[in-house]
C-alpha cells in the first residue's frame, strides 16, 4: 500500500474520528477538547476496494517558532510533504474560520491532490457550512459525518479519482472487463422477504442459496446481471430485523455488511413481502436509504400470492407515497422470484431511478420556477418581516442537491421548505430520489457599518 493520504485541518474538526473509521479501529484518541492529537499517527486504511496508508495529524495552528504548537505544525507539514493526497477537513457546523482559509492556502501551495471534506454535516445544522466550503476554492466539498459514517461513499468516489490506475480497478459505475458500465444495486429487506430468490430469478440460475429458513444470507454477495438491455451489479444482503432483536454477533456483522453495501450502491431496491407490506421495519429501511442519498425502488415480492386481489397494485402505489413522502413518486413494482413476474419492469425501474438520481437542472429554469412559485405562494412573514428568496442553483447531483440563497435562512419555516422541495420534485420530474435543499444566507454588506 504505497499510496498515502494525510488528514489535515485545524484542531477539533474530527480528523482522528475519520482516521479511526478508515482504519477500522480506535487507534487515535478522540475528545471534544481541541489539540488532543500531537504526533503523527499512521494506519492501514480501507475504503470500498481502495487500500492505502492514512496519516492522522495535529491540528494546524498559527504559533511562535519555538512553541509546542509550532513543533506540532512542523509534524503536520512533514506529513503533507510525505502524502500523495490530502483530506483537508473543516467543521461544517461552525462554518469557515480565518484559520481554515489560511491553511487551505497551505494545502493548495503543497501541490498535492486535495479533497475538501466538510465533517459534521449530518442534519440541517451542517448543510450551510458544507455549502460555504465552496469559498475555499478547493473544489466541491465532500459532506460527511465521520462519527456516524455518513457520506463515506462520496468520500470513496473522491479518493478513487486521485488513485493511480493500477489500484483503481473499479470505476464509479462499475465498468467490467467487457467495458460495460454497471449500475450498483443493493437489495435490502426484512429476513425471508425473498431477496436471494429474486436475484436468482434475475440471473436465471440458482447462484445464491435460498430456502424457507430466515437468515440464510450472511455476506453481501455481488453478482453481475444483464437483463432488458441494462447491465447491473447486484448485491444480495442479509435480512434486517429491528436492532433490539439482533443479539447474535454474526447477525450484527451481517447487517453491518448489508448497510455498507447500501451506502456504496447507487440504487437500492427495498423488497417488501406482499402478504405483509409496509411494516415498521420496511419503513425504517427505506428511510435509511433516503437519508444515505440513494435512489429508491420498492419491489413488492411474492406477487403471485396476491394476484387475485383487485386494485392491489394501485393500493401499494398509494400507500408508498403515504408512508414515504420523503421519496414521493418512487417506482413500485410487483415481482415474483418464483414465477419471474415483473422482473423486466423492475430492471427498467432501476434504470429510470438511476437516471433521475444523476439528473441536473439548468439554473435558468430553476430561477424561473422560483419566481413563479414564490409569486403564487410567497414565504410567510416572520416577526413582521418577509423572508426574501433570491436565487437557486444545483451544485451537484447524486442525489439532486440545490442551494437557495435567501435572507434570514433560519426564519424560513420547515413547512415552506417542504413546499419548495415538493415543487422541485413535481416540476422537474424527480420522483423517488432524495432532494437536498440547503438554505444559504448572503452576508449583509452593511452589517459592520454604523
C-alpha positions as a Python dict, from the first residue, in 0.01 Angstrom:
ca = {
    (1, 'X'): (0, 0, 0),
    (2, 'X'): (226, 275, -130),
    (3, 'X'): (-47, 537, -172),
    (4, 'X'): (-56, 772, 130),
    (5, 'X'): (-335, 1006, 240),
    (6, 'X'): (-290, 1271, 513),
    (7, 'X'): (-586, 1414, 705),
    (8, 'X'): (-521, 1782, 781),
    (9, 'X'): (-717, 2077, 920),
    (10, 'X'): (-747, 2300, 1222),
    (11, 'X'): (-794, 2146, 1570),
    (12, 'X'): (-1115, 1970, 1671),
    (13, 'X'): (-1274, 1926, 1329),
    (14, 'X'): (-1286, 1544, 1360),
    (15, 'X'): (-965, 1428, 1192),
    (16, 'X'): (-898, 1149, 1443),
    (17, 'X'): (-1258, 1029, 1425),
    (18, 'X'): (-1226, 988, 1048),
    (19, 'X'): (-886, 821, 1091),
    (20, 'X'): (-1035, 564, 1330),
    (21, 'X'): (-1320, 493, 1088),
    (22, 'X'): (-1086, 443, 792),
    (23, 'X'): (-853, 204, 977),
    (24, 'X'): (-1145, 22, 1141),
    (25, 'X'): (-1003, 57, 1493),
    (26, 'X'): (-996, 318, 1768),
    (27, 'X'): (-626, 385, 1735),
    (28, 'X'): (-636, 763, 1775),
    (29, 'X'): (-752, 927, 2097),
    (30, 'X'): (-1070, 1130, 2045),
    (31, 'X'): (-1207, 1400, 2274),
    (32, 'X'): (-1417, 1716, 2249),
    (33, 'X'): (-1121, 1927, 2356),
    (34, 'X'): (-905, 2066, 2074),
    (35, 'X'): (-540, 1969, 2043),
    (36, 'X'): (-565, 1609, 2166),
    (37, 'X'): (-359, 1478, 1872),
    (38, 'X'): (3, 1598, 1877),
    (39, 'X'): (216, 1341, 1694),
    (40, 'X'): (151, 1192, 1355),
    (41, 'X'): (-30, 858, 1369),
    (42, 'X'): (-33, 619, 1074),
    (43, 'X'): (-250, 323, 989),
    (44, 'X'): (-359, 91, 708),
    (45, 'X'): (-695, 210, 576),
    (46, 'X'): (-965, 50, 366),
    (47, 'X'): (-1249, 234, 191),
    (48, 'X'): (-1450, 30, -55),
    (49, 'X'): (-1194, -156, -264),
    (50, 'X'): (-928, 112, -204),
    (51, 'X'): (-639, 25, 28),
    (52, 'X'): (-397, 297, 137),
    (53, 'X'): (-187, 433, 421),
    (54, 'X'): (-353, 714, 617),
    (55, 'X'): (-185, 970, 845),
    (56, 'X'): (-368, 1148, 1127),
    (57, 'X'): (-209, 1486, 1202),
    (58, 'X'): (-216, 1752, 1471),
    (59, 'X'): (-449, 2046, 1414),
    (60, 'X'): (-290, 2327, 1216),
    (61, 'X'): (-242, 2641, 1426),
    (62, 'X'): (-57, 2970, 1391),
    (63, 'X'): (216, 2973, 1658),
    (64, 'X'): (557, 3111, 1755),
    (65, 'X'): (857, 2923, 1617),
    (66, 'X'): (976, 2768, 1947),
    (67, 'X'): (637, 2675, 2090),
    (68, 'X'): (487, 2326, 2119),
    (69, 'X'): (218, 2424, 1869),
    (70, 'X'): (484, 2520, 1614),
    (71, 'X'): (657, 2183, 1655),
    (72, 'X'): (321, 2011, 1611),
    (73, 'X'): (266, 2211, 1294),
    (74, 'X'): (609, 2101, 1167),
    (75, 'X'): (500, 1738, 1213),
    (76, 'X'): (186, 1810, 1012),
    (77, 'X'): (382, 1980, 735),
    (78, 'X'): (611, 1676, 719),
    (79, 'X'): (304, 1454, 676),
    (80, 'X'): (180, 1681, 395),
    (81, 'X'): (510, 1651, 211),
    (82, 'X'): (505, 1272, 255),
    (83, 'X'): (145, 1224, 137),
    (84, 'X'): (20, 1161, -216),
    (85, 'X'): (-318, 1321, -140),
    (86, 'X'): (-468, 1538, 133),
    (87, 'X'): (-805, 1527, 304),
    (88, 'X'): (-849, 1889, 413),
    (89, 'X'): (-1117, 1881, 682),
    (90, 'X'): (-1341, 2159, 809),
    (91, 'X'): (-1623, 2165, 1066),
    (92, 'X'): (-1947, 2220, 871),
    (93, 'X'): (-2138, 2310, 1187),
    (94, 'X'): (-1916, 2602, 1284),
    (95, 'X'): (-1855, 2715, 924),
    (96, 'X'): (-1536, 2856, 779),
    (97, 'X'): (-1288, 3037, 1003),
    (98, 'X'): (-985, 3253, 912),
    (99, 'X'): (-766, 2959, 1019),
    (100, 'X'): (-939, 2734, 765),
    (101, 'X'): (-874, 2988, 490),
    (102, 'X'): (-507, 3028, 587),
    (103, 'X'): (-435, 2658, 587),
    (104, 'X'): (-636, 2599, 270),
    (105, 'X'): (-368, 2814, 106),
    (106, 'X'): (-102, 2590, 264),
    (107, 'X'): (-270, 2281, 118),
    (108, 'X'): (-301, 2449, -221),
    (109, 'X'): (66, 2552, -225),
    (110, 'X'): (172, 2194, -145),
    (111, 'X'): (70, 2093, -496),
    (112, 'X'): (-85, 1772, -363),
    (113, 'X'): (-427, 1648, -478),
    (114, 'X'): (-654, 1795, -208),
    (115, 'X'): (-1005, 1673, -125),
    (116, 'X'): (-1213, 1917, 77),
    (117, 'X'): (-1406, 1729, 348),
    (118, 'X'): (-1690, 1901, 536),
    (119, 'X'): (-1726, 1696, 855),
    (120, 'X'): (-2022, 1702, 1099),
    (121, 'X'): (-2260, 1756, 806),
    (122, 'X'): (-2538, 1537, 946),
    (123, 'X'): (-2876, 1711, 970),
    (124, 'X'): (-2967, 2064, 867),
    (125, 'X'): (-2713, 2215, 1107),
    (126, 'X'): (-2423, 2117, 884),
    (127, 'X'): (-2571, 2189, 541),
    (128, 'X'): (-2495, 2562, 535),
    (129, 'X'): (-2131, 2511, 638),
    (130, 'X'): (-2084, 2245, 372),
    (131, 'X'): (-2207, 2487, 106),
    (132, 'X'): (-1994, 2769, 249),
    (133, 'X'): (-1686, 2549, 195),
    (134, 'X'): (-1702, 2626, -179),
    (135, 'X'): (-1545, 2959, -85),
    (136, 'X'): (-1211, 2792, -12),
    (137, 'X'): (-1152, 2728, -380),
    (138, 'X'): (-1061, 2362, -328),
    (139, 'X'): (-1341, 2221, -543),
    (140, 'X'): (-1663, 2051, -439),
    (141, 'X'): (-1676, 1970, -67),
    (142, 'X'): (-1748, 1611, 33),
    (143, 'X'): (-2008, 1628, 311),
    (144, 'X'): (-1957, 1352, 569),
    (145, 'X'): (-2017, 1261, 930),
    (146, 'X'): (-1708, 1074, 1049),
    (147, 'X'): (-1882, 987, 1376),
    (148, 'X'): (-2194, 839, 1216),
    (149, 'X'): (-2037, 703, 897),
    (150, 'X'): (-2244, 917, 662),
    (151, 'X'): (-2102, 1025, 327),
    (152, 'X'): (-1837, 751, 306),
    (153, 'X'): (-1950, 654, -45),
    (154, 'X'): (-1895, 1012, -166),
    (155, 'X'): (-1553, 1018, 2),
    (156, 'X'): (-1471, 688, -172),
    (157, 'X'): (-1553, 837, -512),
    (158, 'X'): (-1345, 1148, -445),
    (159, 'X'): (-1047, 939, -331),
    (160, 'X'): (-1082, 696, -621),
    (161, 'X'): (-1021, 979, -870),
    (162, 'X'): (-674, 1052, -731),
    (163, 'X'): (-553, 691, -705),
    (164, 'X'): (-306, 552, -960),
    (165, 'X'): (-461, 345, -1237),
    (166, 'X'): (-322, 13, -1110),
    (167, 'X'): (-518, 46, -784),
    (168, 'X'): (-833, 186, -940),
    (169, 'X'): (-959, -143, -1078),
    (170, 'X'): (-1325, -47, -1042),
    (171, 'X'): (-1493, 263, -1176),
    (172, 'X'): (-1771, 458, -1018),
    (173, 'X'): (-2024, 296, -1249),
    (174, 'X'): (-1864, -49, -1214),
    (175, 'X'): (-1713, -88, -1561),
    (176, 'X'): (-1633, -456, -1606),
    (177, 'X'): (-1383, -640, -1827),
    (178, 'X'): (-1613, -607, -2128),
    (179, 'X'): (-1632, -229, -2082),
    (180, 'X'): (-1993, -230, -1960),
    (181, 'X'): (-2084, 34, -1705),
    (182, 'X'): (-2287, -145, -1444),
    (183, 'X'): (-2532, 26, -1210),
    (184, 'X'): (-2460, -70, -849),
    (185, 'X'): (-2782, -204, -697),
    (186, 'X'): (-2825, -324, -338),
    (187, 'X'): (-3128, -536, -246),
    (188, 'X'): (-3243, -476, 113),
    (189, 'X'): (-3533, -605, 315),
    (190, 'X'): (-3651, -798, 617),
    (191, 'X'): (-3541, -1161, 663),
    (192, 'X'): (-3713, -1408, 431),
    (193, 'X'): (-3859, -1135, 207),
    (194, 'X'): (-3723, -1322, -98),
    (195, 'X'): (-3409, -1122, -181),
    (196, 'X'): (-3191, -1418, -287),
    (197, 'X'): (-3479, -1578, -478),
    (198, 'X'): (-3534, -1254, -670),
    (199, 'X'): (-3165, -1225, -766),
    (200, 'X'): (-3154, -1590, -874),
    (201, 'X'): (-3455, -1520, -1098),
    (202, 'X'): (-3277, -1219, -1250),
    (203, 'X'): (-2972, -1437, -1316),
    (204, 'X'): (-3171, -1732, -1445),
    (205, 'X'): (-2979, -1974, -1225),
    (206, 'X'): (-2952, -2087, -863),
    (207, 'X'): (-2649, -1875, -787),
    (208, 'X'): (-2748, -1783, -429),
    (209, 'X'): (-2856, -2021, -154),
    (210, 'X'): (-3228, -1997, -74),
    (211, 'X'): (-3475, -2176, 148),
    (212, 'X'): (-3774, -2132, 381),
    (213, 'X'): (-3545, -2057, 677),
    (214, 'X'): (-3489, -1689, 758),
    (215, 'X'): (-3133, -1558, 776),
    (216, 'X'): (-2962, -1786, 523),
    (217, 'X'): (-2770, -1499, 360),
    (218, 'X'): (-2489, -1361, 577),
    (219, 'X'): (-2235, -1192, 349),
    (220, 'X'): (-2318, -926, 91),
    (221, 'X'): (-2275, -1117, -236),
    (222, 'X'): (-2220, -924, -563),
    (223, 'X'): (-2335, -1073, -893),
    (224, 'X'): (-2335, -924, -1244),
    (225, 'X'): (-2670, -923, -1422),
    (226, 'X'): (-2774, -803, -1767),
    (227, 'X'): (-3146, -803, -1832),
    (228, 'X'): (-3369, -600, -2063),
    (229, 'X'): (-3050, -444, -2202),
    (230, 'X'): (-2948, -296, -1864),
    (231, 'X'): (-2615, -409, -1709),
    (232, 'X'): (-2627, -423, -1328),
    (233, 'X'): (-2405, -529, -1040),
    (234, 'X'): (-2649, -654, -778),
    (235, 'X'): (-2564, -701, -409),
    (236, 'X'): (-2764, -953, -210),
    (237, 'X'): (-2768, -864, 161),
    (238, 'X'): (-2866, -1020, 492),
    (239, 'X'): (-3218, -960, 618),
    (240, 'X'): (-3252, -666, 857),
    (241, 'X'): (-3451, -709, 1175),
    (242, 'X'): (-3519, -450, 1443),
    (243, 'X'): (-3199, -363, 1627),
    (244, 'X'): (-3346, -473, 1963),
    (245, 'X'): (-3397, -825, 1828),
    (246, 'X'): (-3041, -865, 1698),
    (247, 'X'): (-2834, -1034, 1967),
    (248, 'X'): (-2610, -1276, 1776),
    (249, 'X'): (-2270, -1121, 1694),
    (250, 'X'): (-2262, -1284, 1349),
    (251, 'X'): (-2601, -1136, 1263),
    (252, 'X'): (-2480, -792, 1370),
    (253, 'X'): (-2182, -826, 1136),
    (254, 'X'): (-2408, -944, 852),
    (255, 'X'): (-2641, -646, 893),
    (256, 'X'): (-2345, -407, 907),
    (257, 'X'): (-2216, -558, 582),
    (258, 'X'): (-2558, -502, 424),
    (259, 'X'): (-2565, -140, 537),
    (260, 'X'): (-2221, -90, 386),
    (261, 'X'): (-2346, -231, 54),
    (262, 'X'): (-2636, 16, 64),
    (263, 'X'): (-2405, 311, 128),
    (264, 'X'): (-2187, 223, -172),
    (265, 'X'): (-2482, 145, -401),
    (266, 'X'): (-2636, 390, -645),
    (267, 'X'): (-2987, 242, -646),
    (268, 'X'): (-3134, 44, -358),
    (269, 'X'): (-3423, -197, -410),
    (270, 'X'): (-3618, -240, -86),
    (271, 'X'): (-3804, -569, -102),
    (272, 'X'): (-4141, -587, 76),
    (273, 'X'): (-4340, -903, 138),
    (274, 'X'): (-4674, -869, -46),
    (275, 'X'): (-4854, -1054, 233),
    (276, 'X'): (-4728, -807, 499),
    (277, 'X'): (-4619, -485, 321),
    (278, 'X'): (-4516, -156, 480),
    (279, 'X'): (-4438, -287, 825),
    (280, 'X'): (-4240, -62, 1056),
    (281, 'X'): (-3908, -225, 969),
    (282, 'X'): (-3975, -182, 596),
    (283, 'X'): (-4025, 191, 651),
    (284, 'X'): (-3709, 216, 862),
    (285, 'X'): (-3503, 52, 589),
    (286, 'X'): (-3650, 278, 318),
    (287, 'X'): (-3588, 586, 533),
    (288, 'X'): (-3226, 478, 581),
    (289, 'X'): (-3185, 457, 202),
    (290, 'X'): (-3320, 811, 158),
    (291, 'X'): (-3101, 952, 436),
    (292, 'X'): (-2798, 794, 270),
    (293, 'X'): (-2888, 977, -51),
    (294, 'X'): (-2950, 670, -267),
    (295, 'X'): (-3221, 628, -533),
    (296, 'X'): (-3507, 414, -401),
    (297, 'X'): (-3712, 144, -576),
    (298, 'X'): (-3980, -52, -391),
    (299, 'X'): (-4032, -411, -504),
    (300, 'X'): (-4336, -596, -371),
    (301, 'X'): (-4223, -959, -369),
    (302, 'X'): (-4430, -1277, -371),
    (303, 'X'): (-4680, -1104, -600),
    (304, 'X'): (-4807, -1446, -713),
    (305, 'X'): (-4968, -1485, -369),
    (306, 'X'): (-5189, -1173, -412),
    (307, 'X'): (-5255, -1195, -783),
    (308, 'X'): (-5629, -1229, -735),
    (309, 'X'): (-5674, -918, -519),
    (310, 'X'): (-5841, -639, -722),
    (311, 'X'): (-5672, -300, -704),
    (312, 'X'): (-5369, -432, -513),
    (313, 'X'): (-5111, -253, -730),
    (314, 'X'): (-5292, 81, -704),
    (315, 'X'): (-5319, 41, -327),
    (316, 'X'): (-4944, -27, -298),
    (317, 'X'): (-4871, 288, -503),
    (318, 'X'): (-5094, 499, -279),
    (319, 'X'): (-4950, 355, 45),
    (320, 'X'): (-4593, 406, -74),
    (321, 'X'): (-4649, 781, -120),
    (322, 'X'): (-4837, 800, 209),
    (323, 'X'): (-4574, 624, 424),
    (324, 'X'): (-4265, 756, 242),
    (325, 'X'): (-4334, 1118, 141),
    (326, 'X'): (-3959, 1194, 155),
    (327, 'X'): (-3922, 990, -167),
    (328, 'X'): (-4263, 1057, -321),
    (329, 'X'): (-4313, 900, -663),
    (330, 'X'): (-4056, 622, -618),
    (331, 'X'): (-4114, 324, -854),
    (332, 'X'): (-4329, 49, -703),
    (333, 'X'): (-4305, -282, -889),
    (334, 'X'): (-4483, -610, -818),
    (335, 'X'): (-4243, -902, -865),
    (336, 'X'): (-4224, -1275, -805),
    (337, 'X'): (-3896, -1460, -786),
    (338, 'X'): (-4074, -1793, -830),
    (339, 'X'): (-4271, -1709, -1147),
    (340, 'X'): (-4044, -1439, -1290),
    (341, 'X'): (-4330, -1188, -1298),
    (342, 'X'): (-4228, -821, -1313),
    (343, 'X'): (-3852, -872, -1341),
    (344, 'X'): (-3810, -670, -1662),
    (345, 'X'): (-4024, -391, -1514),
    (346, 'X'): (-3803, -392, -1204),
    (347, 'X'): (-3484, -357, -1409),
    (348, 'X'): (-3631, -71, -1611),
    (349, 'X'): (-3741, 97, -1286),
    (350, 'X'): (-3384, 69, -1154),
    (351, 'X'): (-3251, 223, -1477),
    (352, 'X'): (-3504, 508, -1454),
    (353, 'X'): (-3425, 576, -1087),
    (354, 'X'): (-3052, 585, -1168),
    (355, 'X'): (-3115, 843, -1442),
    (356, 'X'): (-3318, 1065, -1209),
    (357, 'X'): (-3052, 1033, -936),
    (358, 'X'): (-2794, 1171, -1181),
    (359, 'X'): (-3017, 1444, -1323),
    (360, 'X'): (-2905, 1809, -1329),
    (361, 'X'): (-3142, 2102, -1380),
    (362, 'X'): (-3012, 2417, -1556),
    (363, 'X'): (-3002, 2734, -1349),
    (364, 'X'): (-3234, 2943, -1571),
    (365, 'X'): (-3536, 2708, -1545),
    (366, 'X'): (-3472, 2676, -1171),
    (367, 'X'): (-3493, 3051, -1116),
    (368, 'X'): (-3799, 3088, -1341),
    (369, 'X'): (-3962, 2820, -1126),
    (370, 'X'): (-3859, 3003, -808),
    (371, 'X'): (-4012, 3330, -933),
    (372, 'X'): (-4340, 3162, -1028),
    (373, 'X'): (-4357, 2957, -708),
    (374, 'X'): (-4293, 3248, -472),
    (375, 'X'): (-4535, 3462, -676),
    (376, 'X'): (-4816, 3212, -624),
    (377, 'X'): (-4730, 3133, -262),
    (378, 'X'): (-4483, 3382, -104),
    (379, 'X'): (-4285, 3278, 204),
    (380, 'X'): (-4460, 3380, 527),
    (381, 'X'): (-4360, 3691, 714),
    (382, 'X'): (-4176, 3624, 1042),
    (383, 'X'): (-4185, 3893, 1312),
    (384, 'X'): (-4336, 4130, 1060),
    (385, 'X'): (-4052, 4083, 807),
    (386, 'X'): (-4078, 3873, 493),
    (387, 'X'): (-3804, 3626, 402),
    (388, 'X'): (-3660, 3708, 59),
    (389, 'X'): (-3575, 3415, -171),
    (390, 'X'): (-3321, 3549, -419),
    (391, 'X'): (-3157, 3275, -624),
    (392, 'X'): (-3139, 2897, -659),
    (393, 'X'): (-2884, 2669, -825),
    (394, 'X'): (-2794, 2300, -835),
    (395, 'X'): (-2426, 2245, -743),
    (396, 'X'): (-2437, 1863, -763),
    (397, 'X'): (-2641, 1556, -841),
    (398, 'X'): (-2631, 1201, -698),
    (399, 'X'): (-2873, 1289, -535),
    (400, 'X'): (-3005, 1619, -679),
    (401, 'X'): (-2885, 1892, -439),
    (402, 'X'): (-2994, 2255, -455),
    (403, 'X'): (-2872, 2572, -282),
    (404, 'X'): (-3123, 2852, -220),
    (405, 'X'): (-2979, 3196, -143),
    (406, 'X'): (-3209, 3397, 80),
    (407, 'X'): (-3234, 3640, 367),
    (408, 'X'): (-3291, 3514, 722),
    (409, 'X'): (-3242, 3147, 638),
    (410, 'X'): (-3308, 3038, 997),
    (411, 'X'): (-3652, 3203, 991),
    (412, 'X'): (-3794, 3010, 693),
    (413, 'X'): (-4047, 2756, 833),
    (414, 'X'): (-3992, 2385, 779),
    (415, 'X'): (-4335, 2361, 616),
    (416, 'X'): (-4234, 2611, 347),
    (417, 'X'): (-3909, 2422, 281),
    (418, 'X'): (-4117, 2107, 228),
    (419, 'X'): (-4341, 2305, -9),
    (420, 'X'): (-4037, 2410, -214),
    (421, 'X'): (-3895, 2056, -213),
    (422, 'X'): (-4223, 1908, -334),
    (423, 'X'): (-4239, 2178, -601),
    (424, 'X'): (-3892, 2090, -725),
    (425, 'X'): (-3983, 1721, -735),
    (426, 'X'): (-4306, 1779, -930),
    (427, 'X'): (-4183, 2049, -1171),
    (428, 'X'): (-3854, 1890, -1272),
    (429, 'X'): (-3970, 1527, -1261),
    (430, 'X'): (-3753, 1398, -975),
    (431, 'X'): (-3956, 1103, -839),
    (432, 'X'): (-3817, 854, -590),
    (433, 'X'): (-3488, 1025, -506),
    (434, 'X'): (-3397, 1231, -201),
    (435, 'X'): (-3377, 1604, -274),
    (436, 'X'): (-3128, 1810, -76),
    (437, 'X'): (-3231, 2175, -37),
    (438, 'X'): (-2981, 2392, 151),
    (439, 'X'): (-3054, 2750, 254),
    (440, 'X'): (-2764, 2990, 231),
    (441, 'X'): (-2775, 3343, 366),
    (442, 'X'): (-2576, 3609, 185),
    (443, 'X'): (-2363, 3833, 404),
    (444, 'X'): (-2505, 4177, 476),
    (445, 'X'): (-2255, 4431, 333),
    (446, 'X'): (-2378, 4696, 580),
    (447, 'X'): (-2361, 4478, 891),
    (448, 'X'): (-2031, 4626, 1017),
    (449, 'X'): (-2116, 4990, 936),
    (450, 'X'): (-2259, 5239, 1181),
}
